[in-house]
Amino acid sequence: MQCIDVRKVDKFVGKTVCLQGWAYNFRSSTGTVKKEPRSPSGYELTVSDISVVYRAEAYPIAKKEHGTEFLFDHRHLWVRSSRQAAVLRIRDQVIWSLRSFLRERGFTLTDTPILTPTSCEGTTTLFETDYFGEKAYLAQSGQLYLEALAASLGKVYDFGPTFRAEKSKTRRHLMEFWMLDAEVAFMHHDESLELQEALIERVVQDALTQSAKELTLLERDVVHLKNVHAPFHRITYDDAVSLLKEKGSDITLGQDLGADDETKLSEEFDRPVFITHYPAAIKAFYMKPDPMNPTRALCADLIATEGYGEIIGGSERIDDLALLERRFKEHKLPRKPFEWYLDLRRYGSFPHSGFGIGLERVVTWIAGLPHVREAIPFPRLLNRLQP
Ligand code: 4AD
Ligand code: MG
């Protein structure tokens, strides 16, 4: 008797087989495979023999409703459920789409360090650790290192875990999340937006075809996702603030957008929207000022549809040494650990732009999840390091 994996059952219709797989955790069953449209899997096994593989204790997760905390306490078992497995398969699909797209466009994958001597996205959300008597921080983004690698390879990206000690408990924040940073030499802000929208279009359209089964199982209404084609909408920060005020937000010019503001904006658009030209003062030190209005930065956040919030943050980078040095002073950043970064301008500088995508935010949006914590196998949250 041939023992087969349930995922490959289609090839064995009409044959007598022994079935094993995650859905058959505790038994292996022998029988004849039949196509059965009424079955959730599309197949049925006319069983002729069952053997017990393992005698398990009563399973803690029952068919009844469990509280969220209970389910996350049992995340190591909860991942066996069909809904959770579907989300993780969508995550896998998104990763492969991102990688394939960038590879086809001539990008080189260049990984950046996790243990770093500096911050990238501000000092308030750093995880600090001891590095043999020296202070080290877990990477918030690989961007600064990617800028060095873009000078060597032109088009580069990294993809790995990043860390933010954000004391926020929102449905969009993880302490540990996966980020793909991309950086391109001689690419300006506008071209970067075109690259970002092409990438997101590809990821979403791939998911609609490759993960159709999973999206159906999750009962995801895909009407909005089908609309995700370039070009996306673009609105400046100033116009976004005016629009939000009209819609009753109490945001004032100069303030960053809150999660509610992002949700309100996404309701206005049928496709994702780039919010461009934020005030330089509320954005990171490395962002290039707009030559037409230096109080604004050549940057954009990409806001997903249906209130899922920011999925990409990106900008053109300051390529002028003197200006970058001034920014270090303004942001009160220590010079010494960043000398290597200043070298990138000192020894041959060039225009360049890049962006970072939060993987779990994209998966949450595509899968239509209520919270980003279901988009990663083992989430790290403000109140959760277990399991
Ligand atoms: O907008 P962020 O902070 O941008 C950067 O870190 C840049 N250095 C990236 C670059 O230009 N290479 O983060 C990028 C994305 C966000 O748009 C969001 O999708 C995700 O990372 N992100 C988070 N995802 C989950 N939990 C958090 N706490 C996140 N913080 C950011
Ligand atoms: Mg951001």
XYZ file of C-alpha atoms and ligand atoms in Angstrom:
419
model
C 0.000 0.000 0.000
C 1.336 3.400 -0.978
C 1.088 6.059 1.753
C 0.382 9.446 0.175
C 0.186 13.033 1.348
C -3.394 14.406 1.341
C -2.176 17.443 -0.618
C -1.374 15.191 -3.594
C -4.642 13.228 -3.472
C -5.823 14.348 -6.928
C -3.385 12.028 -8.697
C -4.875 9.013 -6.904
C -8.586 9.279 -7.716
C -9.983 5.740 -8.157
C -6.965 4.090 -6.505
C -6.731 2.442 -3.123
C -4.248 4.317 -0.957
C -3.203 4.952 2.604
C -3.718 8.619 3.522
C -1.502 10.553 5.888
C -1.107 14.261 6.363
C -1.747 17.128 8.741
C -5.478 16.560 8.515
C -4.845 12.962 9.568
C -2.708 13.732 12.581
C -3.794 10.862 14.691
C -4.566 8.140 12.219
C -3.657 6.754 8.863
C -6.580 5.573 6.792
C -6.664 3.142 3.900
C -9.365 3.340 1.237
C -10.348 4.356 -2.275
C -10.115 8.009 -3.318
C -13.267 9.522 -4.890
C -13.964 13.017 -6.211
C -16.754 14.540 -4.093
C -17.773 18.150 -4.797
C -19.814 18.372 -1.555
C -16.735 17.661 0.581
C -14.755 20.766 1.724
C -11.577 19.234 0.276
C -13.277 18.121 -2.956
C -12.423 14.452 -2.272
C -13.664 11.566 -0.180
C -12.045 8.356 0.952
C -14.126 5.179 1.078
C -12.323 3.761 4.073
C -11.490 0.079 4.321
C -9.008 0.207 7.203
C -7.863 2.616 9.901
C -4.782 2.326 12.085
C -4.071 4.473 15.144
C -0.725 6.255 14.849
C -0.714 7.893 18.271
C -3.043 7.982 21.271
C -3.340 11.691 22.062
C -4.766 13.441 25.108
C -8.037 15.395 24.765
C -7.346 18.251 22.352
C -7.494 21.648 24.106
C -8.996 23.494 21.131
C -12.622 22.468 20.671
C -15.157 23.388 17.972
C -16.735 25.972 20.335
C -15.736 29.665 20.441
C -12.485 30.276 22.321
C -11.213 33.639 23.560
C -8.348 35.280 21.656
C -5.922 34.981 24.579
C -6.655 31.269 24.886
C -6.036 30.729 21.195
C -2.749 32.652 21.260
C -1.662 30.764 24.415
C -2.210 27.639 22.292
C -0.782 29.105 19.106
C 1.513 26.041 18.725
C -1.660 23.918 18.317
C -3.947 26.527 16.834
C -1.723 26.654 13.708
C -3.133 23.182 12.861
C -6.588 24.602 12.179
C -7.598 25.073 8.559
C -8.086 28.841 8.914
C -4.668 29.430 10.394
C -3.037 27.110 7.864
C -4.726 29.085 5.061
C -3.298 32.371 6.395
C 0.202 30.885 6.576
C -0.110 29.596 3.013
C -1.096 33.073 1.847
C 1.947 34.433 3.694
C 4.149 31.974 1.802
C 2.543 33.015 -1.491
C 3.121 36.720 -0.752
C 6.801 36.063 0.040
C 7.363 34.192 -3.210
C 5.576 36.867 -5.254
C 7.709 39.607 -3.713
C 10.904 37.676 -4.336
C 9.975 36.615 -7.883
C 8.975 40.127 -8.915
C 12.207 41.674 -7.660
C 14.326 38.909 -9.160
C 12.655 39.386 -12.563
C 13.411 43.108 -12.296
C 17.129 42.471 -11.748
C 17.343 42.977 -7.971
C 19.958 41.198 -5.885
C 18.970 39.865 -2.445
C 21.531 41.207 0.027
C 20.797 40.537 3.666
C 21.506 43.158 6.302
C 22.446 42.671 9.975
C 19.980 42.324 12.836
C 22.445 43.364 15.551
C 23.375 46.971 14.857
C 25.180 49.832 16.630
C 22.639 52.506 15.550
C 18.966 53.267 15.036
C 17.356 53.722 11.619
C 13.821 54.830 12.439
C 14.258 56.952 15.553
C 15.537 56.054 18.996
C 12.217 55.673 20.808
C 11.404 52.168 19.553
C 14.788 50.459 19.893
C 15.308 47.065 21.502
C 18.624 47.403 23.299
C 20.942 44.542 24.121
C 24.441 44.084 25.506
C 27.082 43.259 22.897
C 30.133 42.218 24.939
C 30.045 45.405 26.986
C 28.892 47.615 24.099
C 25.316 48.720 23.429
C 23.681 47.066 20.426
C 20.178 47.375 19.000
C 17.923 45.016 17.086
C 17.432 46.301 13.541
C 14.343 48.444 12.885
C 15.008 48.285 9.131
C 17.969 47.281 6.956
C 17.742 50.461 4.914
C 21.003 52.181 5.873
C 23.022 49.079 5.003
C 21.052 48.625 1.787
C 22.111 52.104 0.739
C 25.741 50.921 0.946
C 24.874 47.809 -1.063
C 22.966 49.796 -3.709
C 26.253 51.612 -4.407
C 27.773 48.208 -5.166
C 24.956 46.324 -6.905
C 22.494 48.973 -8.112
C 19.176 47.307 -7.276
C 19.079 45.494 -3.951
C 16.639 44.224 -1.367
C 16.718 42.545 1.998
C 14.000 40.497 3.659
C 14.050 39.500 7.279
C 12.836 40.095 10.815
C 12.870 43.646 12.152
C 12.066 44.889 15.633
C 10.198 47.821 17.136
C 9.785 48.262 20.865
C 6.535 50.122 20.285
C 4.435 50.347 23.392
C 1.328 50.241 21.195
C -1.401 47.650 21.308
C -3.053 48.388 17.975
C -4.192 45.794 15.467
C -1.363 46.937 13.165
C 1.657 46.634 15.455
C 3.978 43.742 16.147
C 7.224 43.945 18.120
C 8.878 41.558 15.665
C 7.788 41.683 12.047
C 9.230 40.861 8.646
C 10.251 43.695 6.403
C 11.371 43.766 2.819
C 13.498 46.852 2.158
C 14.372 47.725 -1.431
C 16.910 50.331 -2.550
C 17.788 51.488 -6.056
C 20.714 53.615 -7.228
C 19.818 56.560 -9.477
C 16.088 56.067 -8.838
C 14.054 59.179 -7.994
C 10.984 59.408 -5.776
C 8.394 59.218 -8.616
C 10.020 56.145 -10.166
C 10.068 54.542 -6.739
C 6.279 54.956 -6.483
C 5.886 53.269 -9.888
C 8.011 50.367 -8.712
C 6.019 50.050 -5.478
C 2.638 49.996 -7.194
C 3.811 47.423 -9.749
C 5.103 45.241 -6.919
C 1.882 45.449 -4.887
C -0.257 44.848 -7.971
C 1.739 41.700 -8.688
C 1.525 40.417 -5.103
C -2.241 40.938 -4.885
C -3.063 39.569 -8.328
C -0.842 36.507 -7.690
C -2.648 35.912 -4.393
C -6.050 36.088 -6.118
C -5.064 33.304 -8.506
C -2.569 31.239 -6.479
C -4.340 31.502 -3.103
C -7.943 31.420 -4.371
C -8.770 28.330 -2.281
C -7.385 29.895 0.894
C -9.204 33.205 0.291
C -12.481 31.311 -0.182
C -11.900 29.339 3.009
C -11.298 32.625 4.870
C -14.476 34.055 3.262
C -12.493 37.068 2.056
C -14.586 39.433 -0.070
C -12.106 40.052 -2.899
C -13.962 42.841 -4.735
C -11.497 45.503 -3.566
C -8.472 43.293 -4.168
C -9.501 42.735 -7.788
C -9.228 46.514 -8.224
C -5.590 46.593 -7.177
C -4.020 47.635 -10.474
C -1.485 50.394 -11.141
C -1.578 53.341 -11.164
C -2.597 53.842 -7.545
C -3.935 57.152 -6.287
C -1.524 59.840 -5.103
C -2.394 62.639 -2.688
C -0.041 65.047 -0.934
C 0.051 65.171 2.857
C -1.331 68.751 2.774
C -4.304 67.710 0.625
C -4.851 64.636 2.797
C -5.030 66.825 5.917
C -7.589 69.155 4.235
C -9.659 66.157 3.167
C -9.518 64.648 6.646
C -10.606 67.913 8.255
C -13.619 67.986 5.900
C -14.413 64.477 7.100
C -14.355 65.539 10.740
C -10.826 64.580 11.828
C -9.178 66.861 14.411
C -5.760 66.502 12.725
C -3.777 69.745 12.331
C -1.175 70.571 9.690
C 2.216 69.297 10.834
C 0.848 66.303 12.768
C 1.382 62.722 11.678
C -1.641 60.752 10.471
C -3.232 58.448 13.025
C -4.644 54.989 12.299
C -8.182 56.428 12.151
C -7.050 59.034 9.636
C -5.560 56.324 7.418
C -8.825 54.388 7.617
C -10.857 57.483 6.714
C -8.602 58.171 3.718
C -8.810 54.615 2.430
C -12.614 54.925 2.399
C -12.217 57.696 -0.195
C -10.335 55.583 -2.716
C -11.115 52.401 -4.640
C -7.434 51.414 -4.865
C -4.436 51.859 -2.559
C -3.320 55.473 -2.153
C 0.128 57.044 -1.752
C 0.289 59.920 0.713
C 3.267 61.946 -0.456
C 5.346 64.933 0.713
C 4.973 64.701 4.498
C 6.521 67.518 6.538
C 10.257 66.742 6.731
C 10.118 67.591 10.456
C 7.969 64.533 11.336
C 9.843 62.049 9.138
C 13.189 60.251 9.400
C 16.522 62.104 9.199
C 17.584 60.523 5.886
C 14.655 61.735 3.736
C 15.460 64.189 0.947
C 13.649 67.543 1.109
C 11.518 68.459 -1.902
C 13.549 71.055 -3.883
C 10.244 72.885 -4.678
C 9.352 73.138 -0.969
C 12.106 72.042 1.436
C 9.699 71.855 4.404
C 8.246 68.764 2.730
C 10.083 65.455 2.140
C 10.245 63.399 -1.059
C 8.524 60.498 0.627
C 5.324 58.470 0.587
C 3.358 56.027 2.690
C 1.198 53.570 0.789
C -2.216 53.075 2.406
C -4.056 49.835 1.625
C -7.778 49.687 0.836
C -10.596 48.998 3.327
C -8.935 50.529 6.383
C -5.943 48.191 6.565
C -3.590 51.163 6.934
C 0.019 51.778 5.912
C 1.746 48.890 4.162
C 4.815 50.668 2.690
C 6.995 53.562 3.830
C 9.547 54.957 1.403
C 11.505 57.996 0.269
C 14.285 59.463 -1.807
C 17.395 59.732 0.400
C 19.549 62.770 1.130
C 22.591 62.373 -1.131
C 24.386 65.590 -0.112
C 26.966 65.239 2.682
C 26.592 68.747 4.153
C 22.792 68.474 4.371
C 22.972 65.031 5.932
C 25.428 66.334 8.532
C 22.986 69.132 9.371
C 20.186 66.581 9.814
C 22.319 64.596 12.258
C 22.657 67.720 14.391
C 18.917 68.515 14.188
C 17.965 64.962 15.152
C 20.650 64.904 17.890
C 22.069 61.657 16.475
C 25.557 60.555 17.555
C 28.027 60.965 14.676
C 30.542 58.230 15.466
C 28.447 55.089 14.869
C 27.085 56.665 11.675
C 30.471 57.682 10.166
C 30.298 54.741 7.754
C 26.892 56.000 6.557
C 28.338 59.474 5.967
C 31.174 57.817 3.998
C 28.531 56.756 1.459
C 28.124 60.472 0.640
C 31.786 61.418 1.213
C 33.227 58.945 -1.276
C 30.931 59.229 -4.296
C 27.266 60.059 -3.803
C 24.351 59.617 -6.181
C 20.551 60.013 -6.129
C 18.798 56.939 -4.723
C 15.431 55.918 -3.333
C 13.938 52.984 -1.543
C 11.099 51.679 0.548
C 10.147 49.102 3.150
C 7.122 46.770 3.057
C 5.719 45.228 6.214
C 4.980 41.603 5.298
C 2.392 40.984 8.006
C 0.509 44.181 7.136
C 0.255 42.998 3.504
C -0.848 39.498 4.528
C -3.426 40.928 6.978
C -4.870 43.057 4.198
C -4.955 40.336 1.536
C -6.352 37.692 3.899
C -8.808 40.202 5.432
C -7.697 39.531 9.030
C -8.913 41.535 12.009
C -5.395 41.865 13.481
C -1.811 41.614 12.223
C -0.979 39.012 14.919
C -2.589 36.204 12.885
C -0.322 36.938 9.906
C 2.865 35.613 11.560
C 3.306 32.074 12.915
C 4.322 33.132 16.449
C 3.503 36.806 17.134
C 5.521 38.951 19.525
C 3.198 41.501 21.092
C 3.381 44.008 23.942
C 2.022 41.414 26.358
C 3.136 38.235 24.591
C 6.454 36.416 24.220
C 4.834 32.961 24.557
C 4.781 30.395 23.035
O 7.535 53.044 7.518
P 8.674 52.283 8.138
O 9.023 52.609 9.529
O 9.901 52.523 7.146
C 11.177 52.117 7.371
O 11.567 51.437 8.284
C 12.123 52.478 6.246
N 13.484 52.454 6.757
C 11.930 51.514 5.123
C 12.788 51.819 3.931
O 12.665 52.910 3.371
N 13.622 50.884 3.521
O 8.377 50.727 8.031
C 8.092 50.133 6.796
C 6.849 49.279 6.890
C 5.583 50.032 7.265
O 4.996 50.655 6.151
C 4.706 48.913 7.809
O 4.128 48.194 6.754
C 5.722 48.014 8.485
O 6.989 48.303 7.924
N 5.762 48.224 9.935
C 5.222 47.381 10.847
N 4.550 46.233 10.702
C 4.120 45.598 11.828
N 4.372 46.057 13.075
C 5.048 47.219 13.268
N 5.305 47.647 14.514
C 5.510 47.939 12.118
N 6.214 49.079 11.938
C 6.347 49.233 10.611
Mg 6.062 54.390 8.160
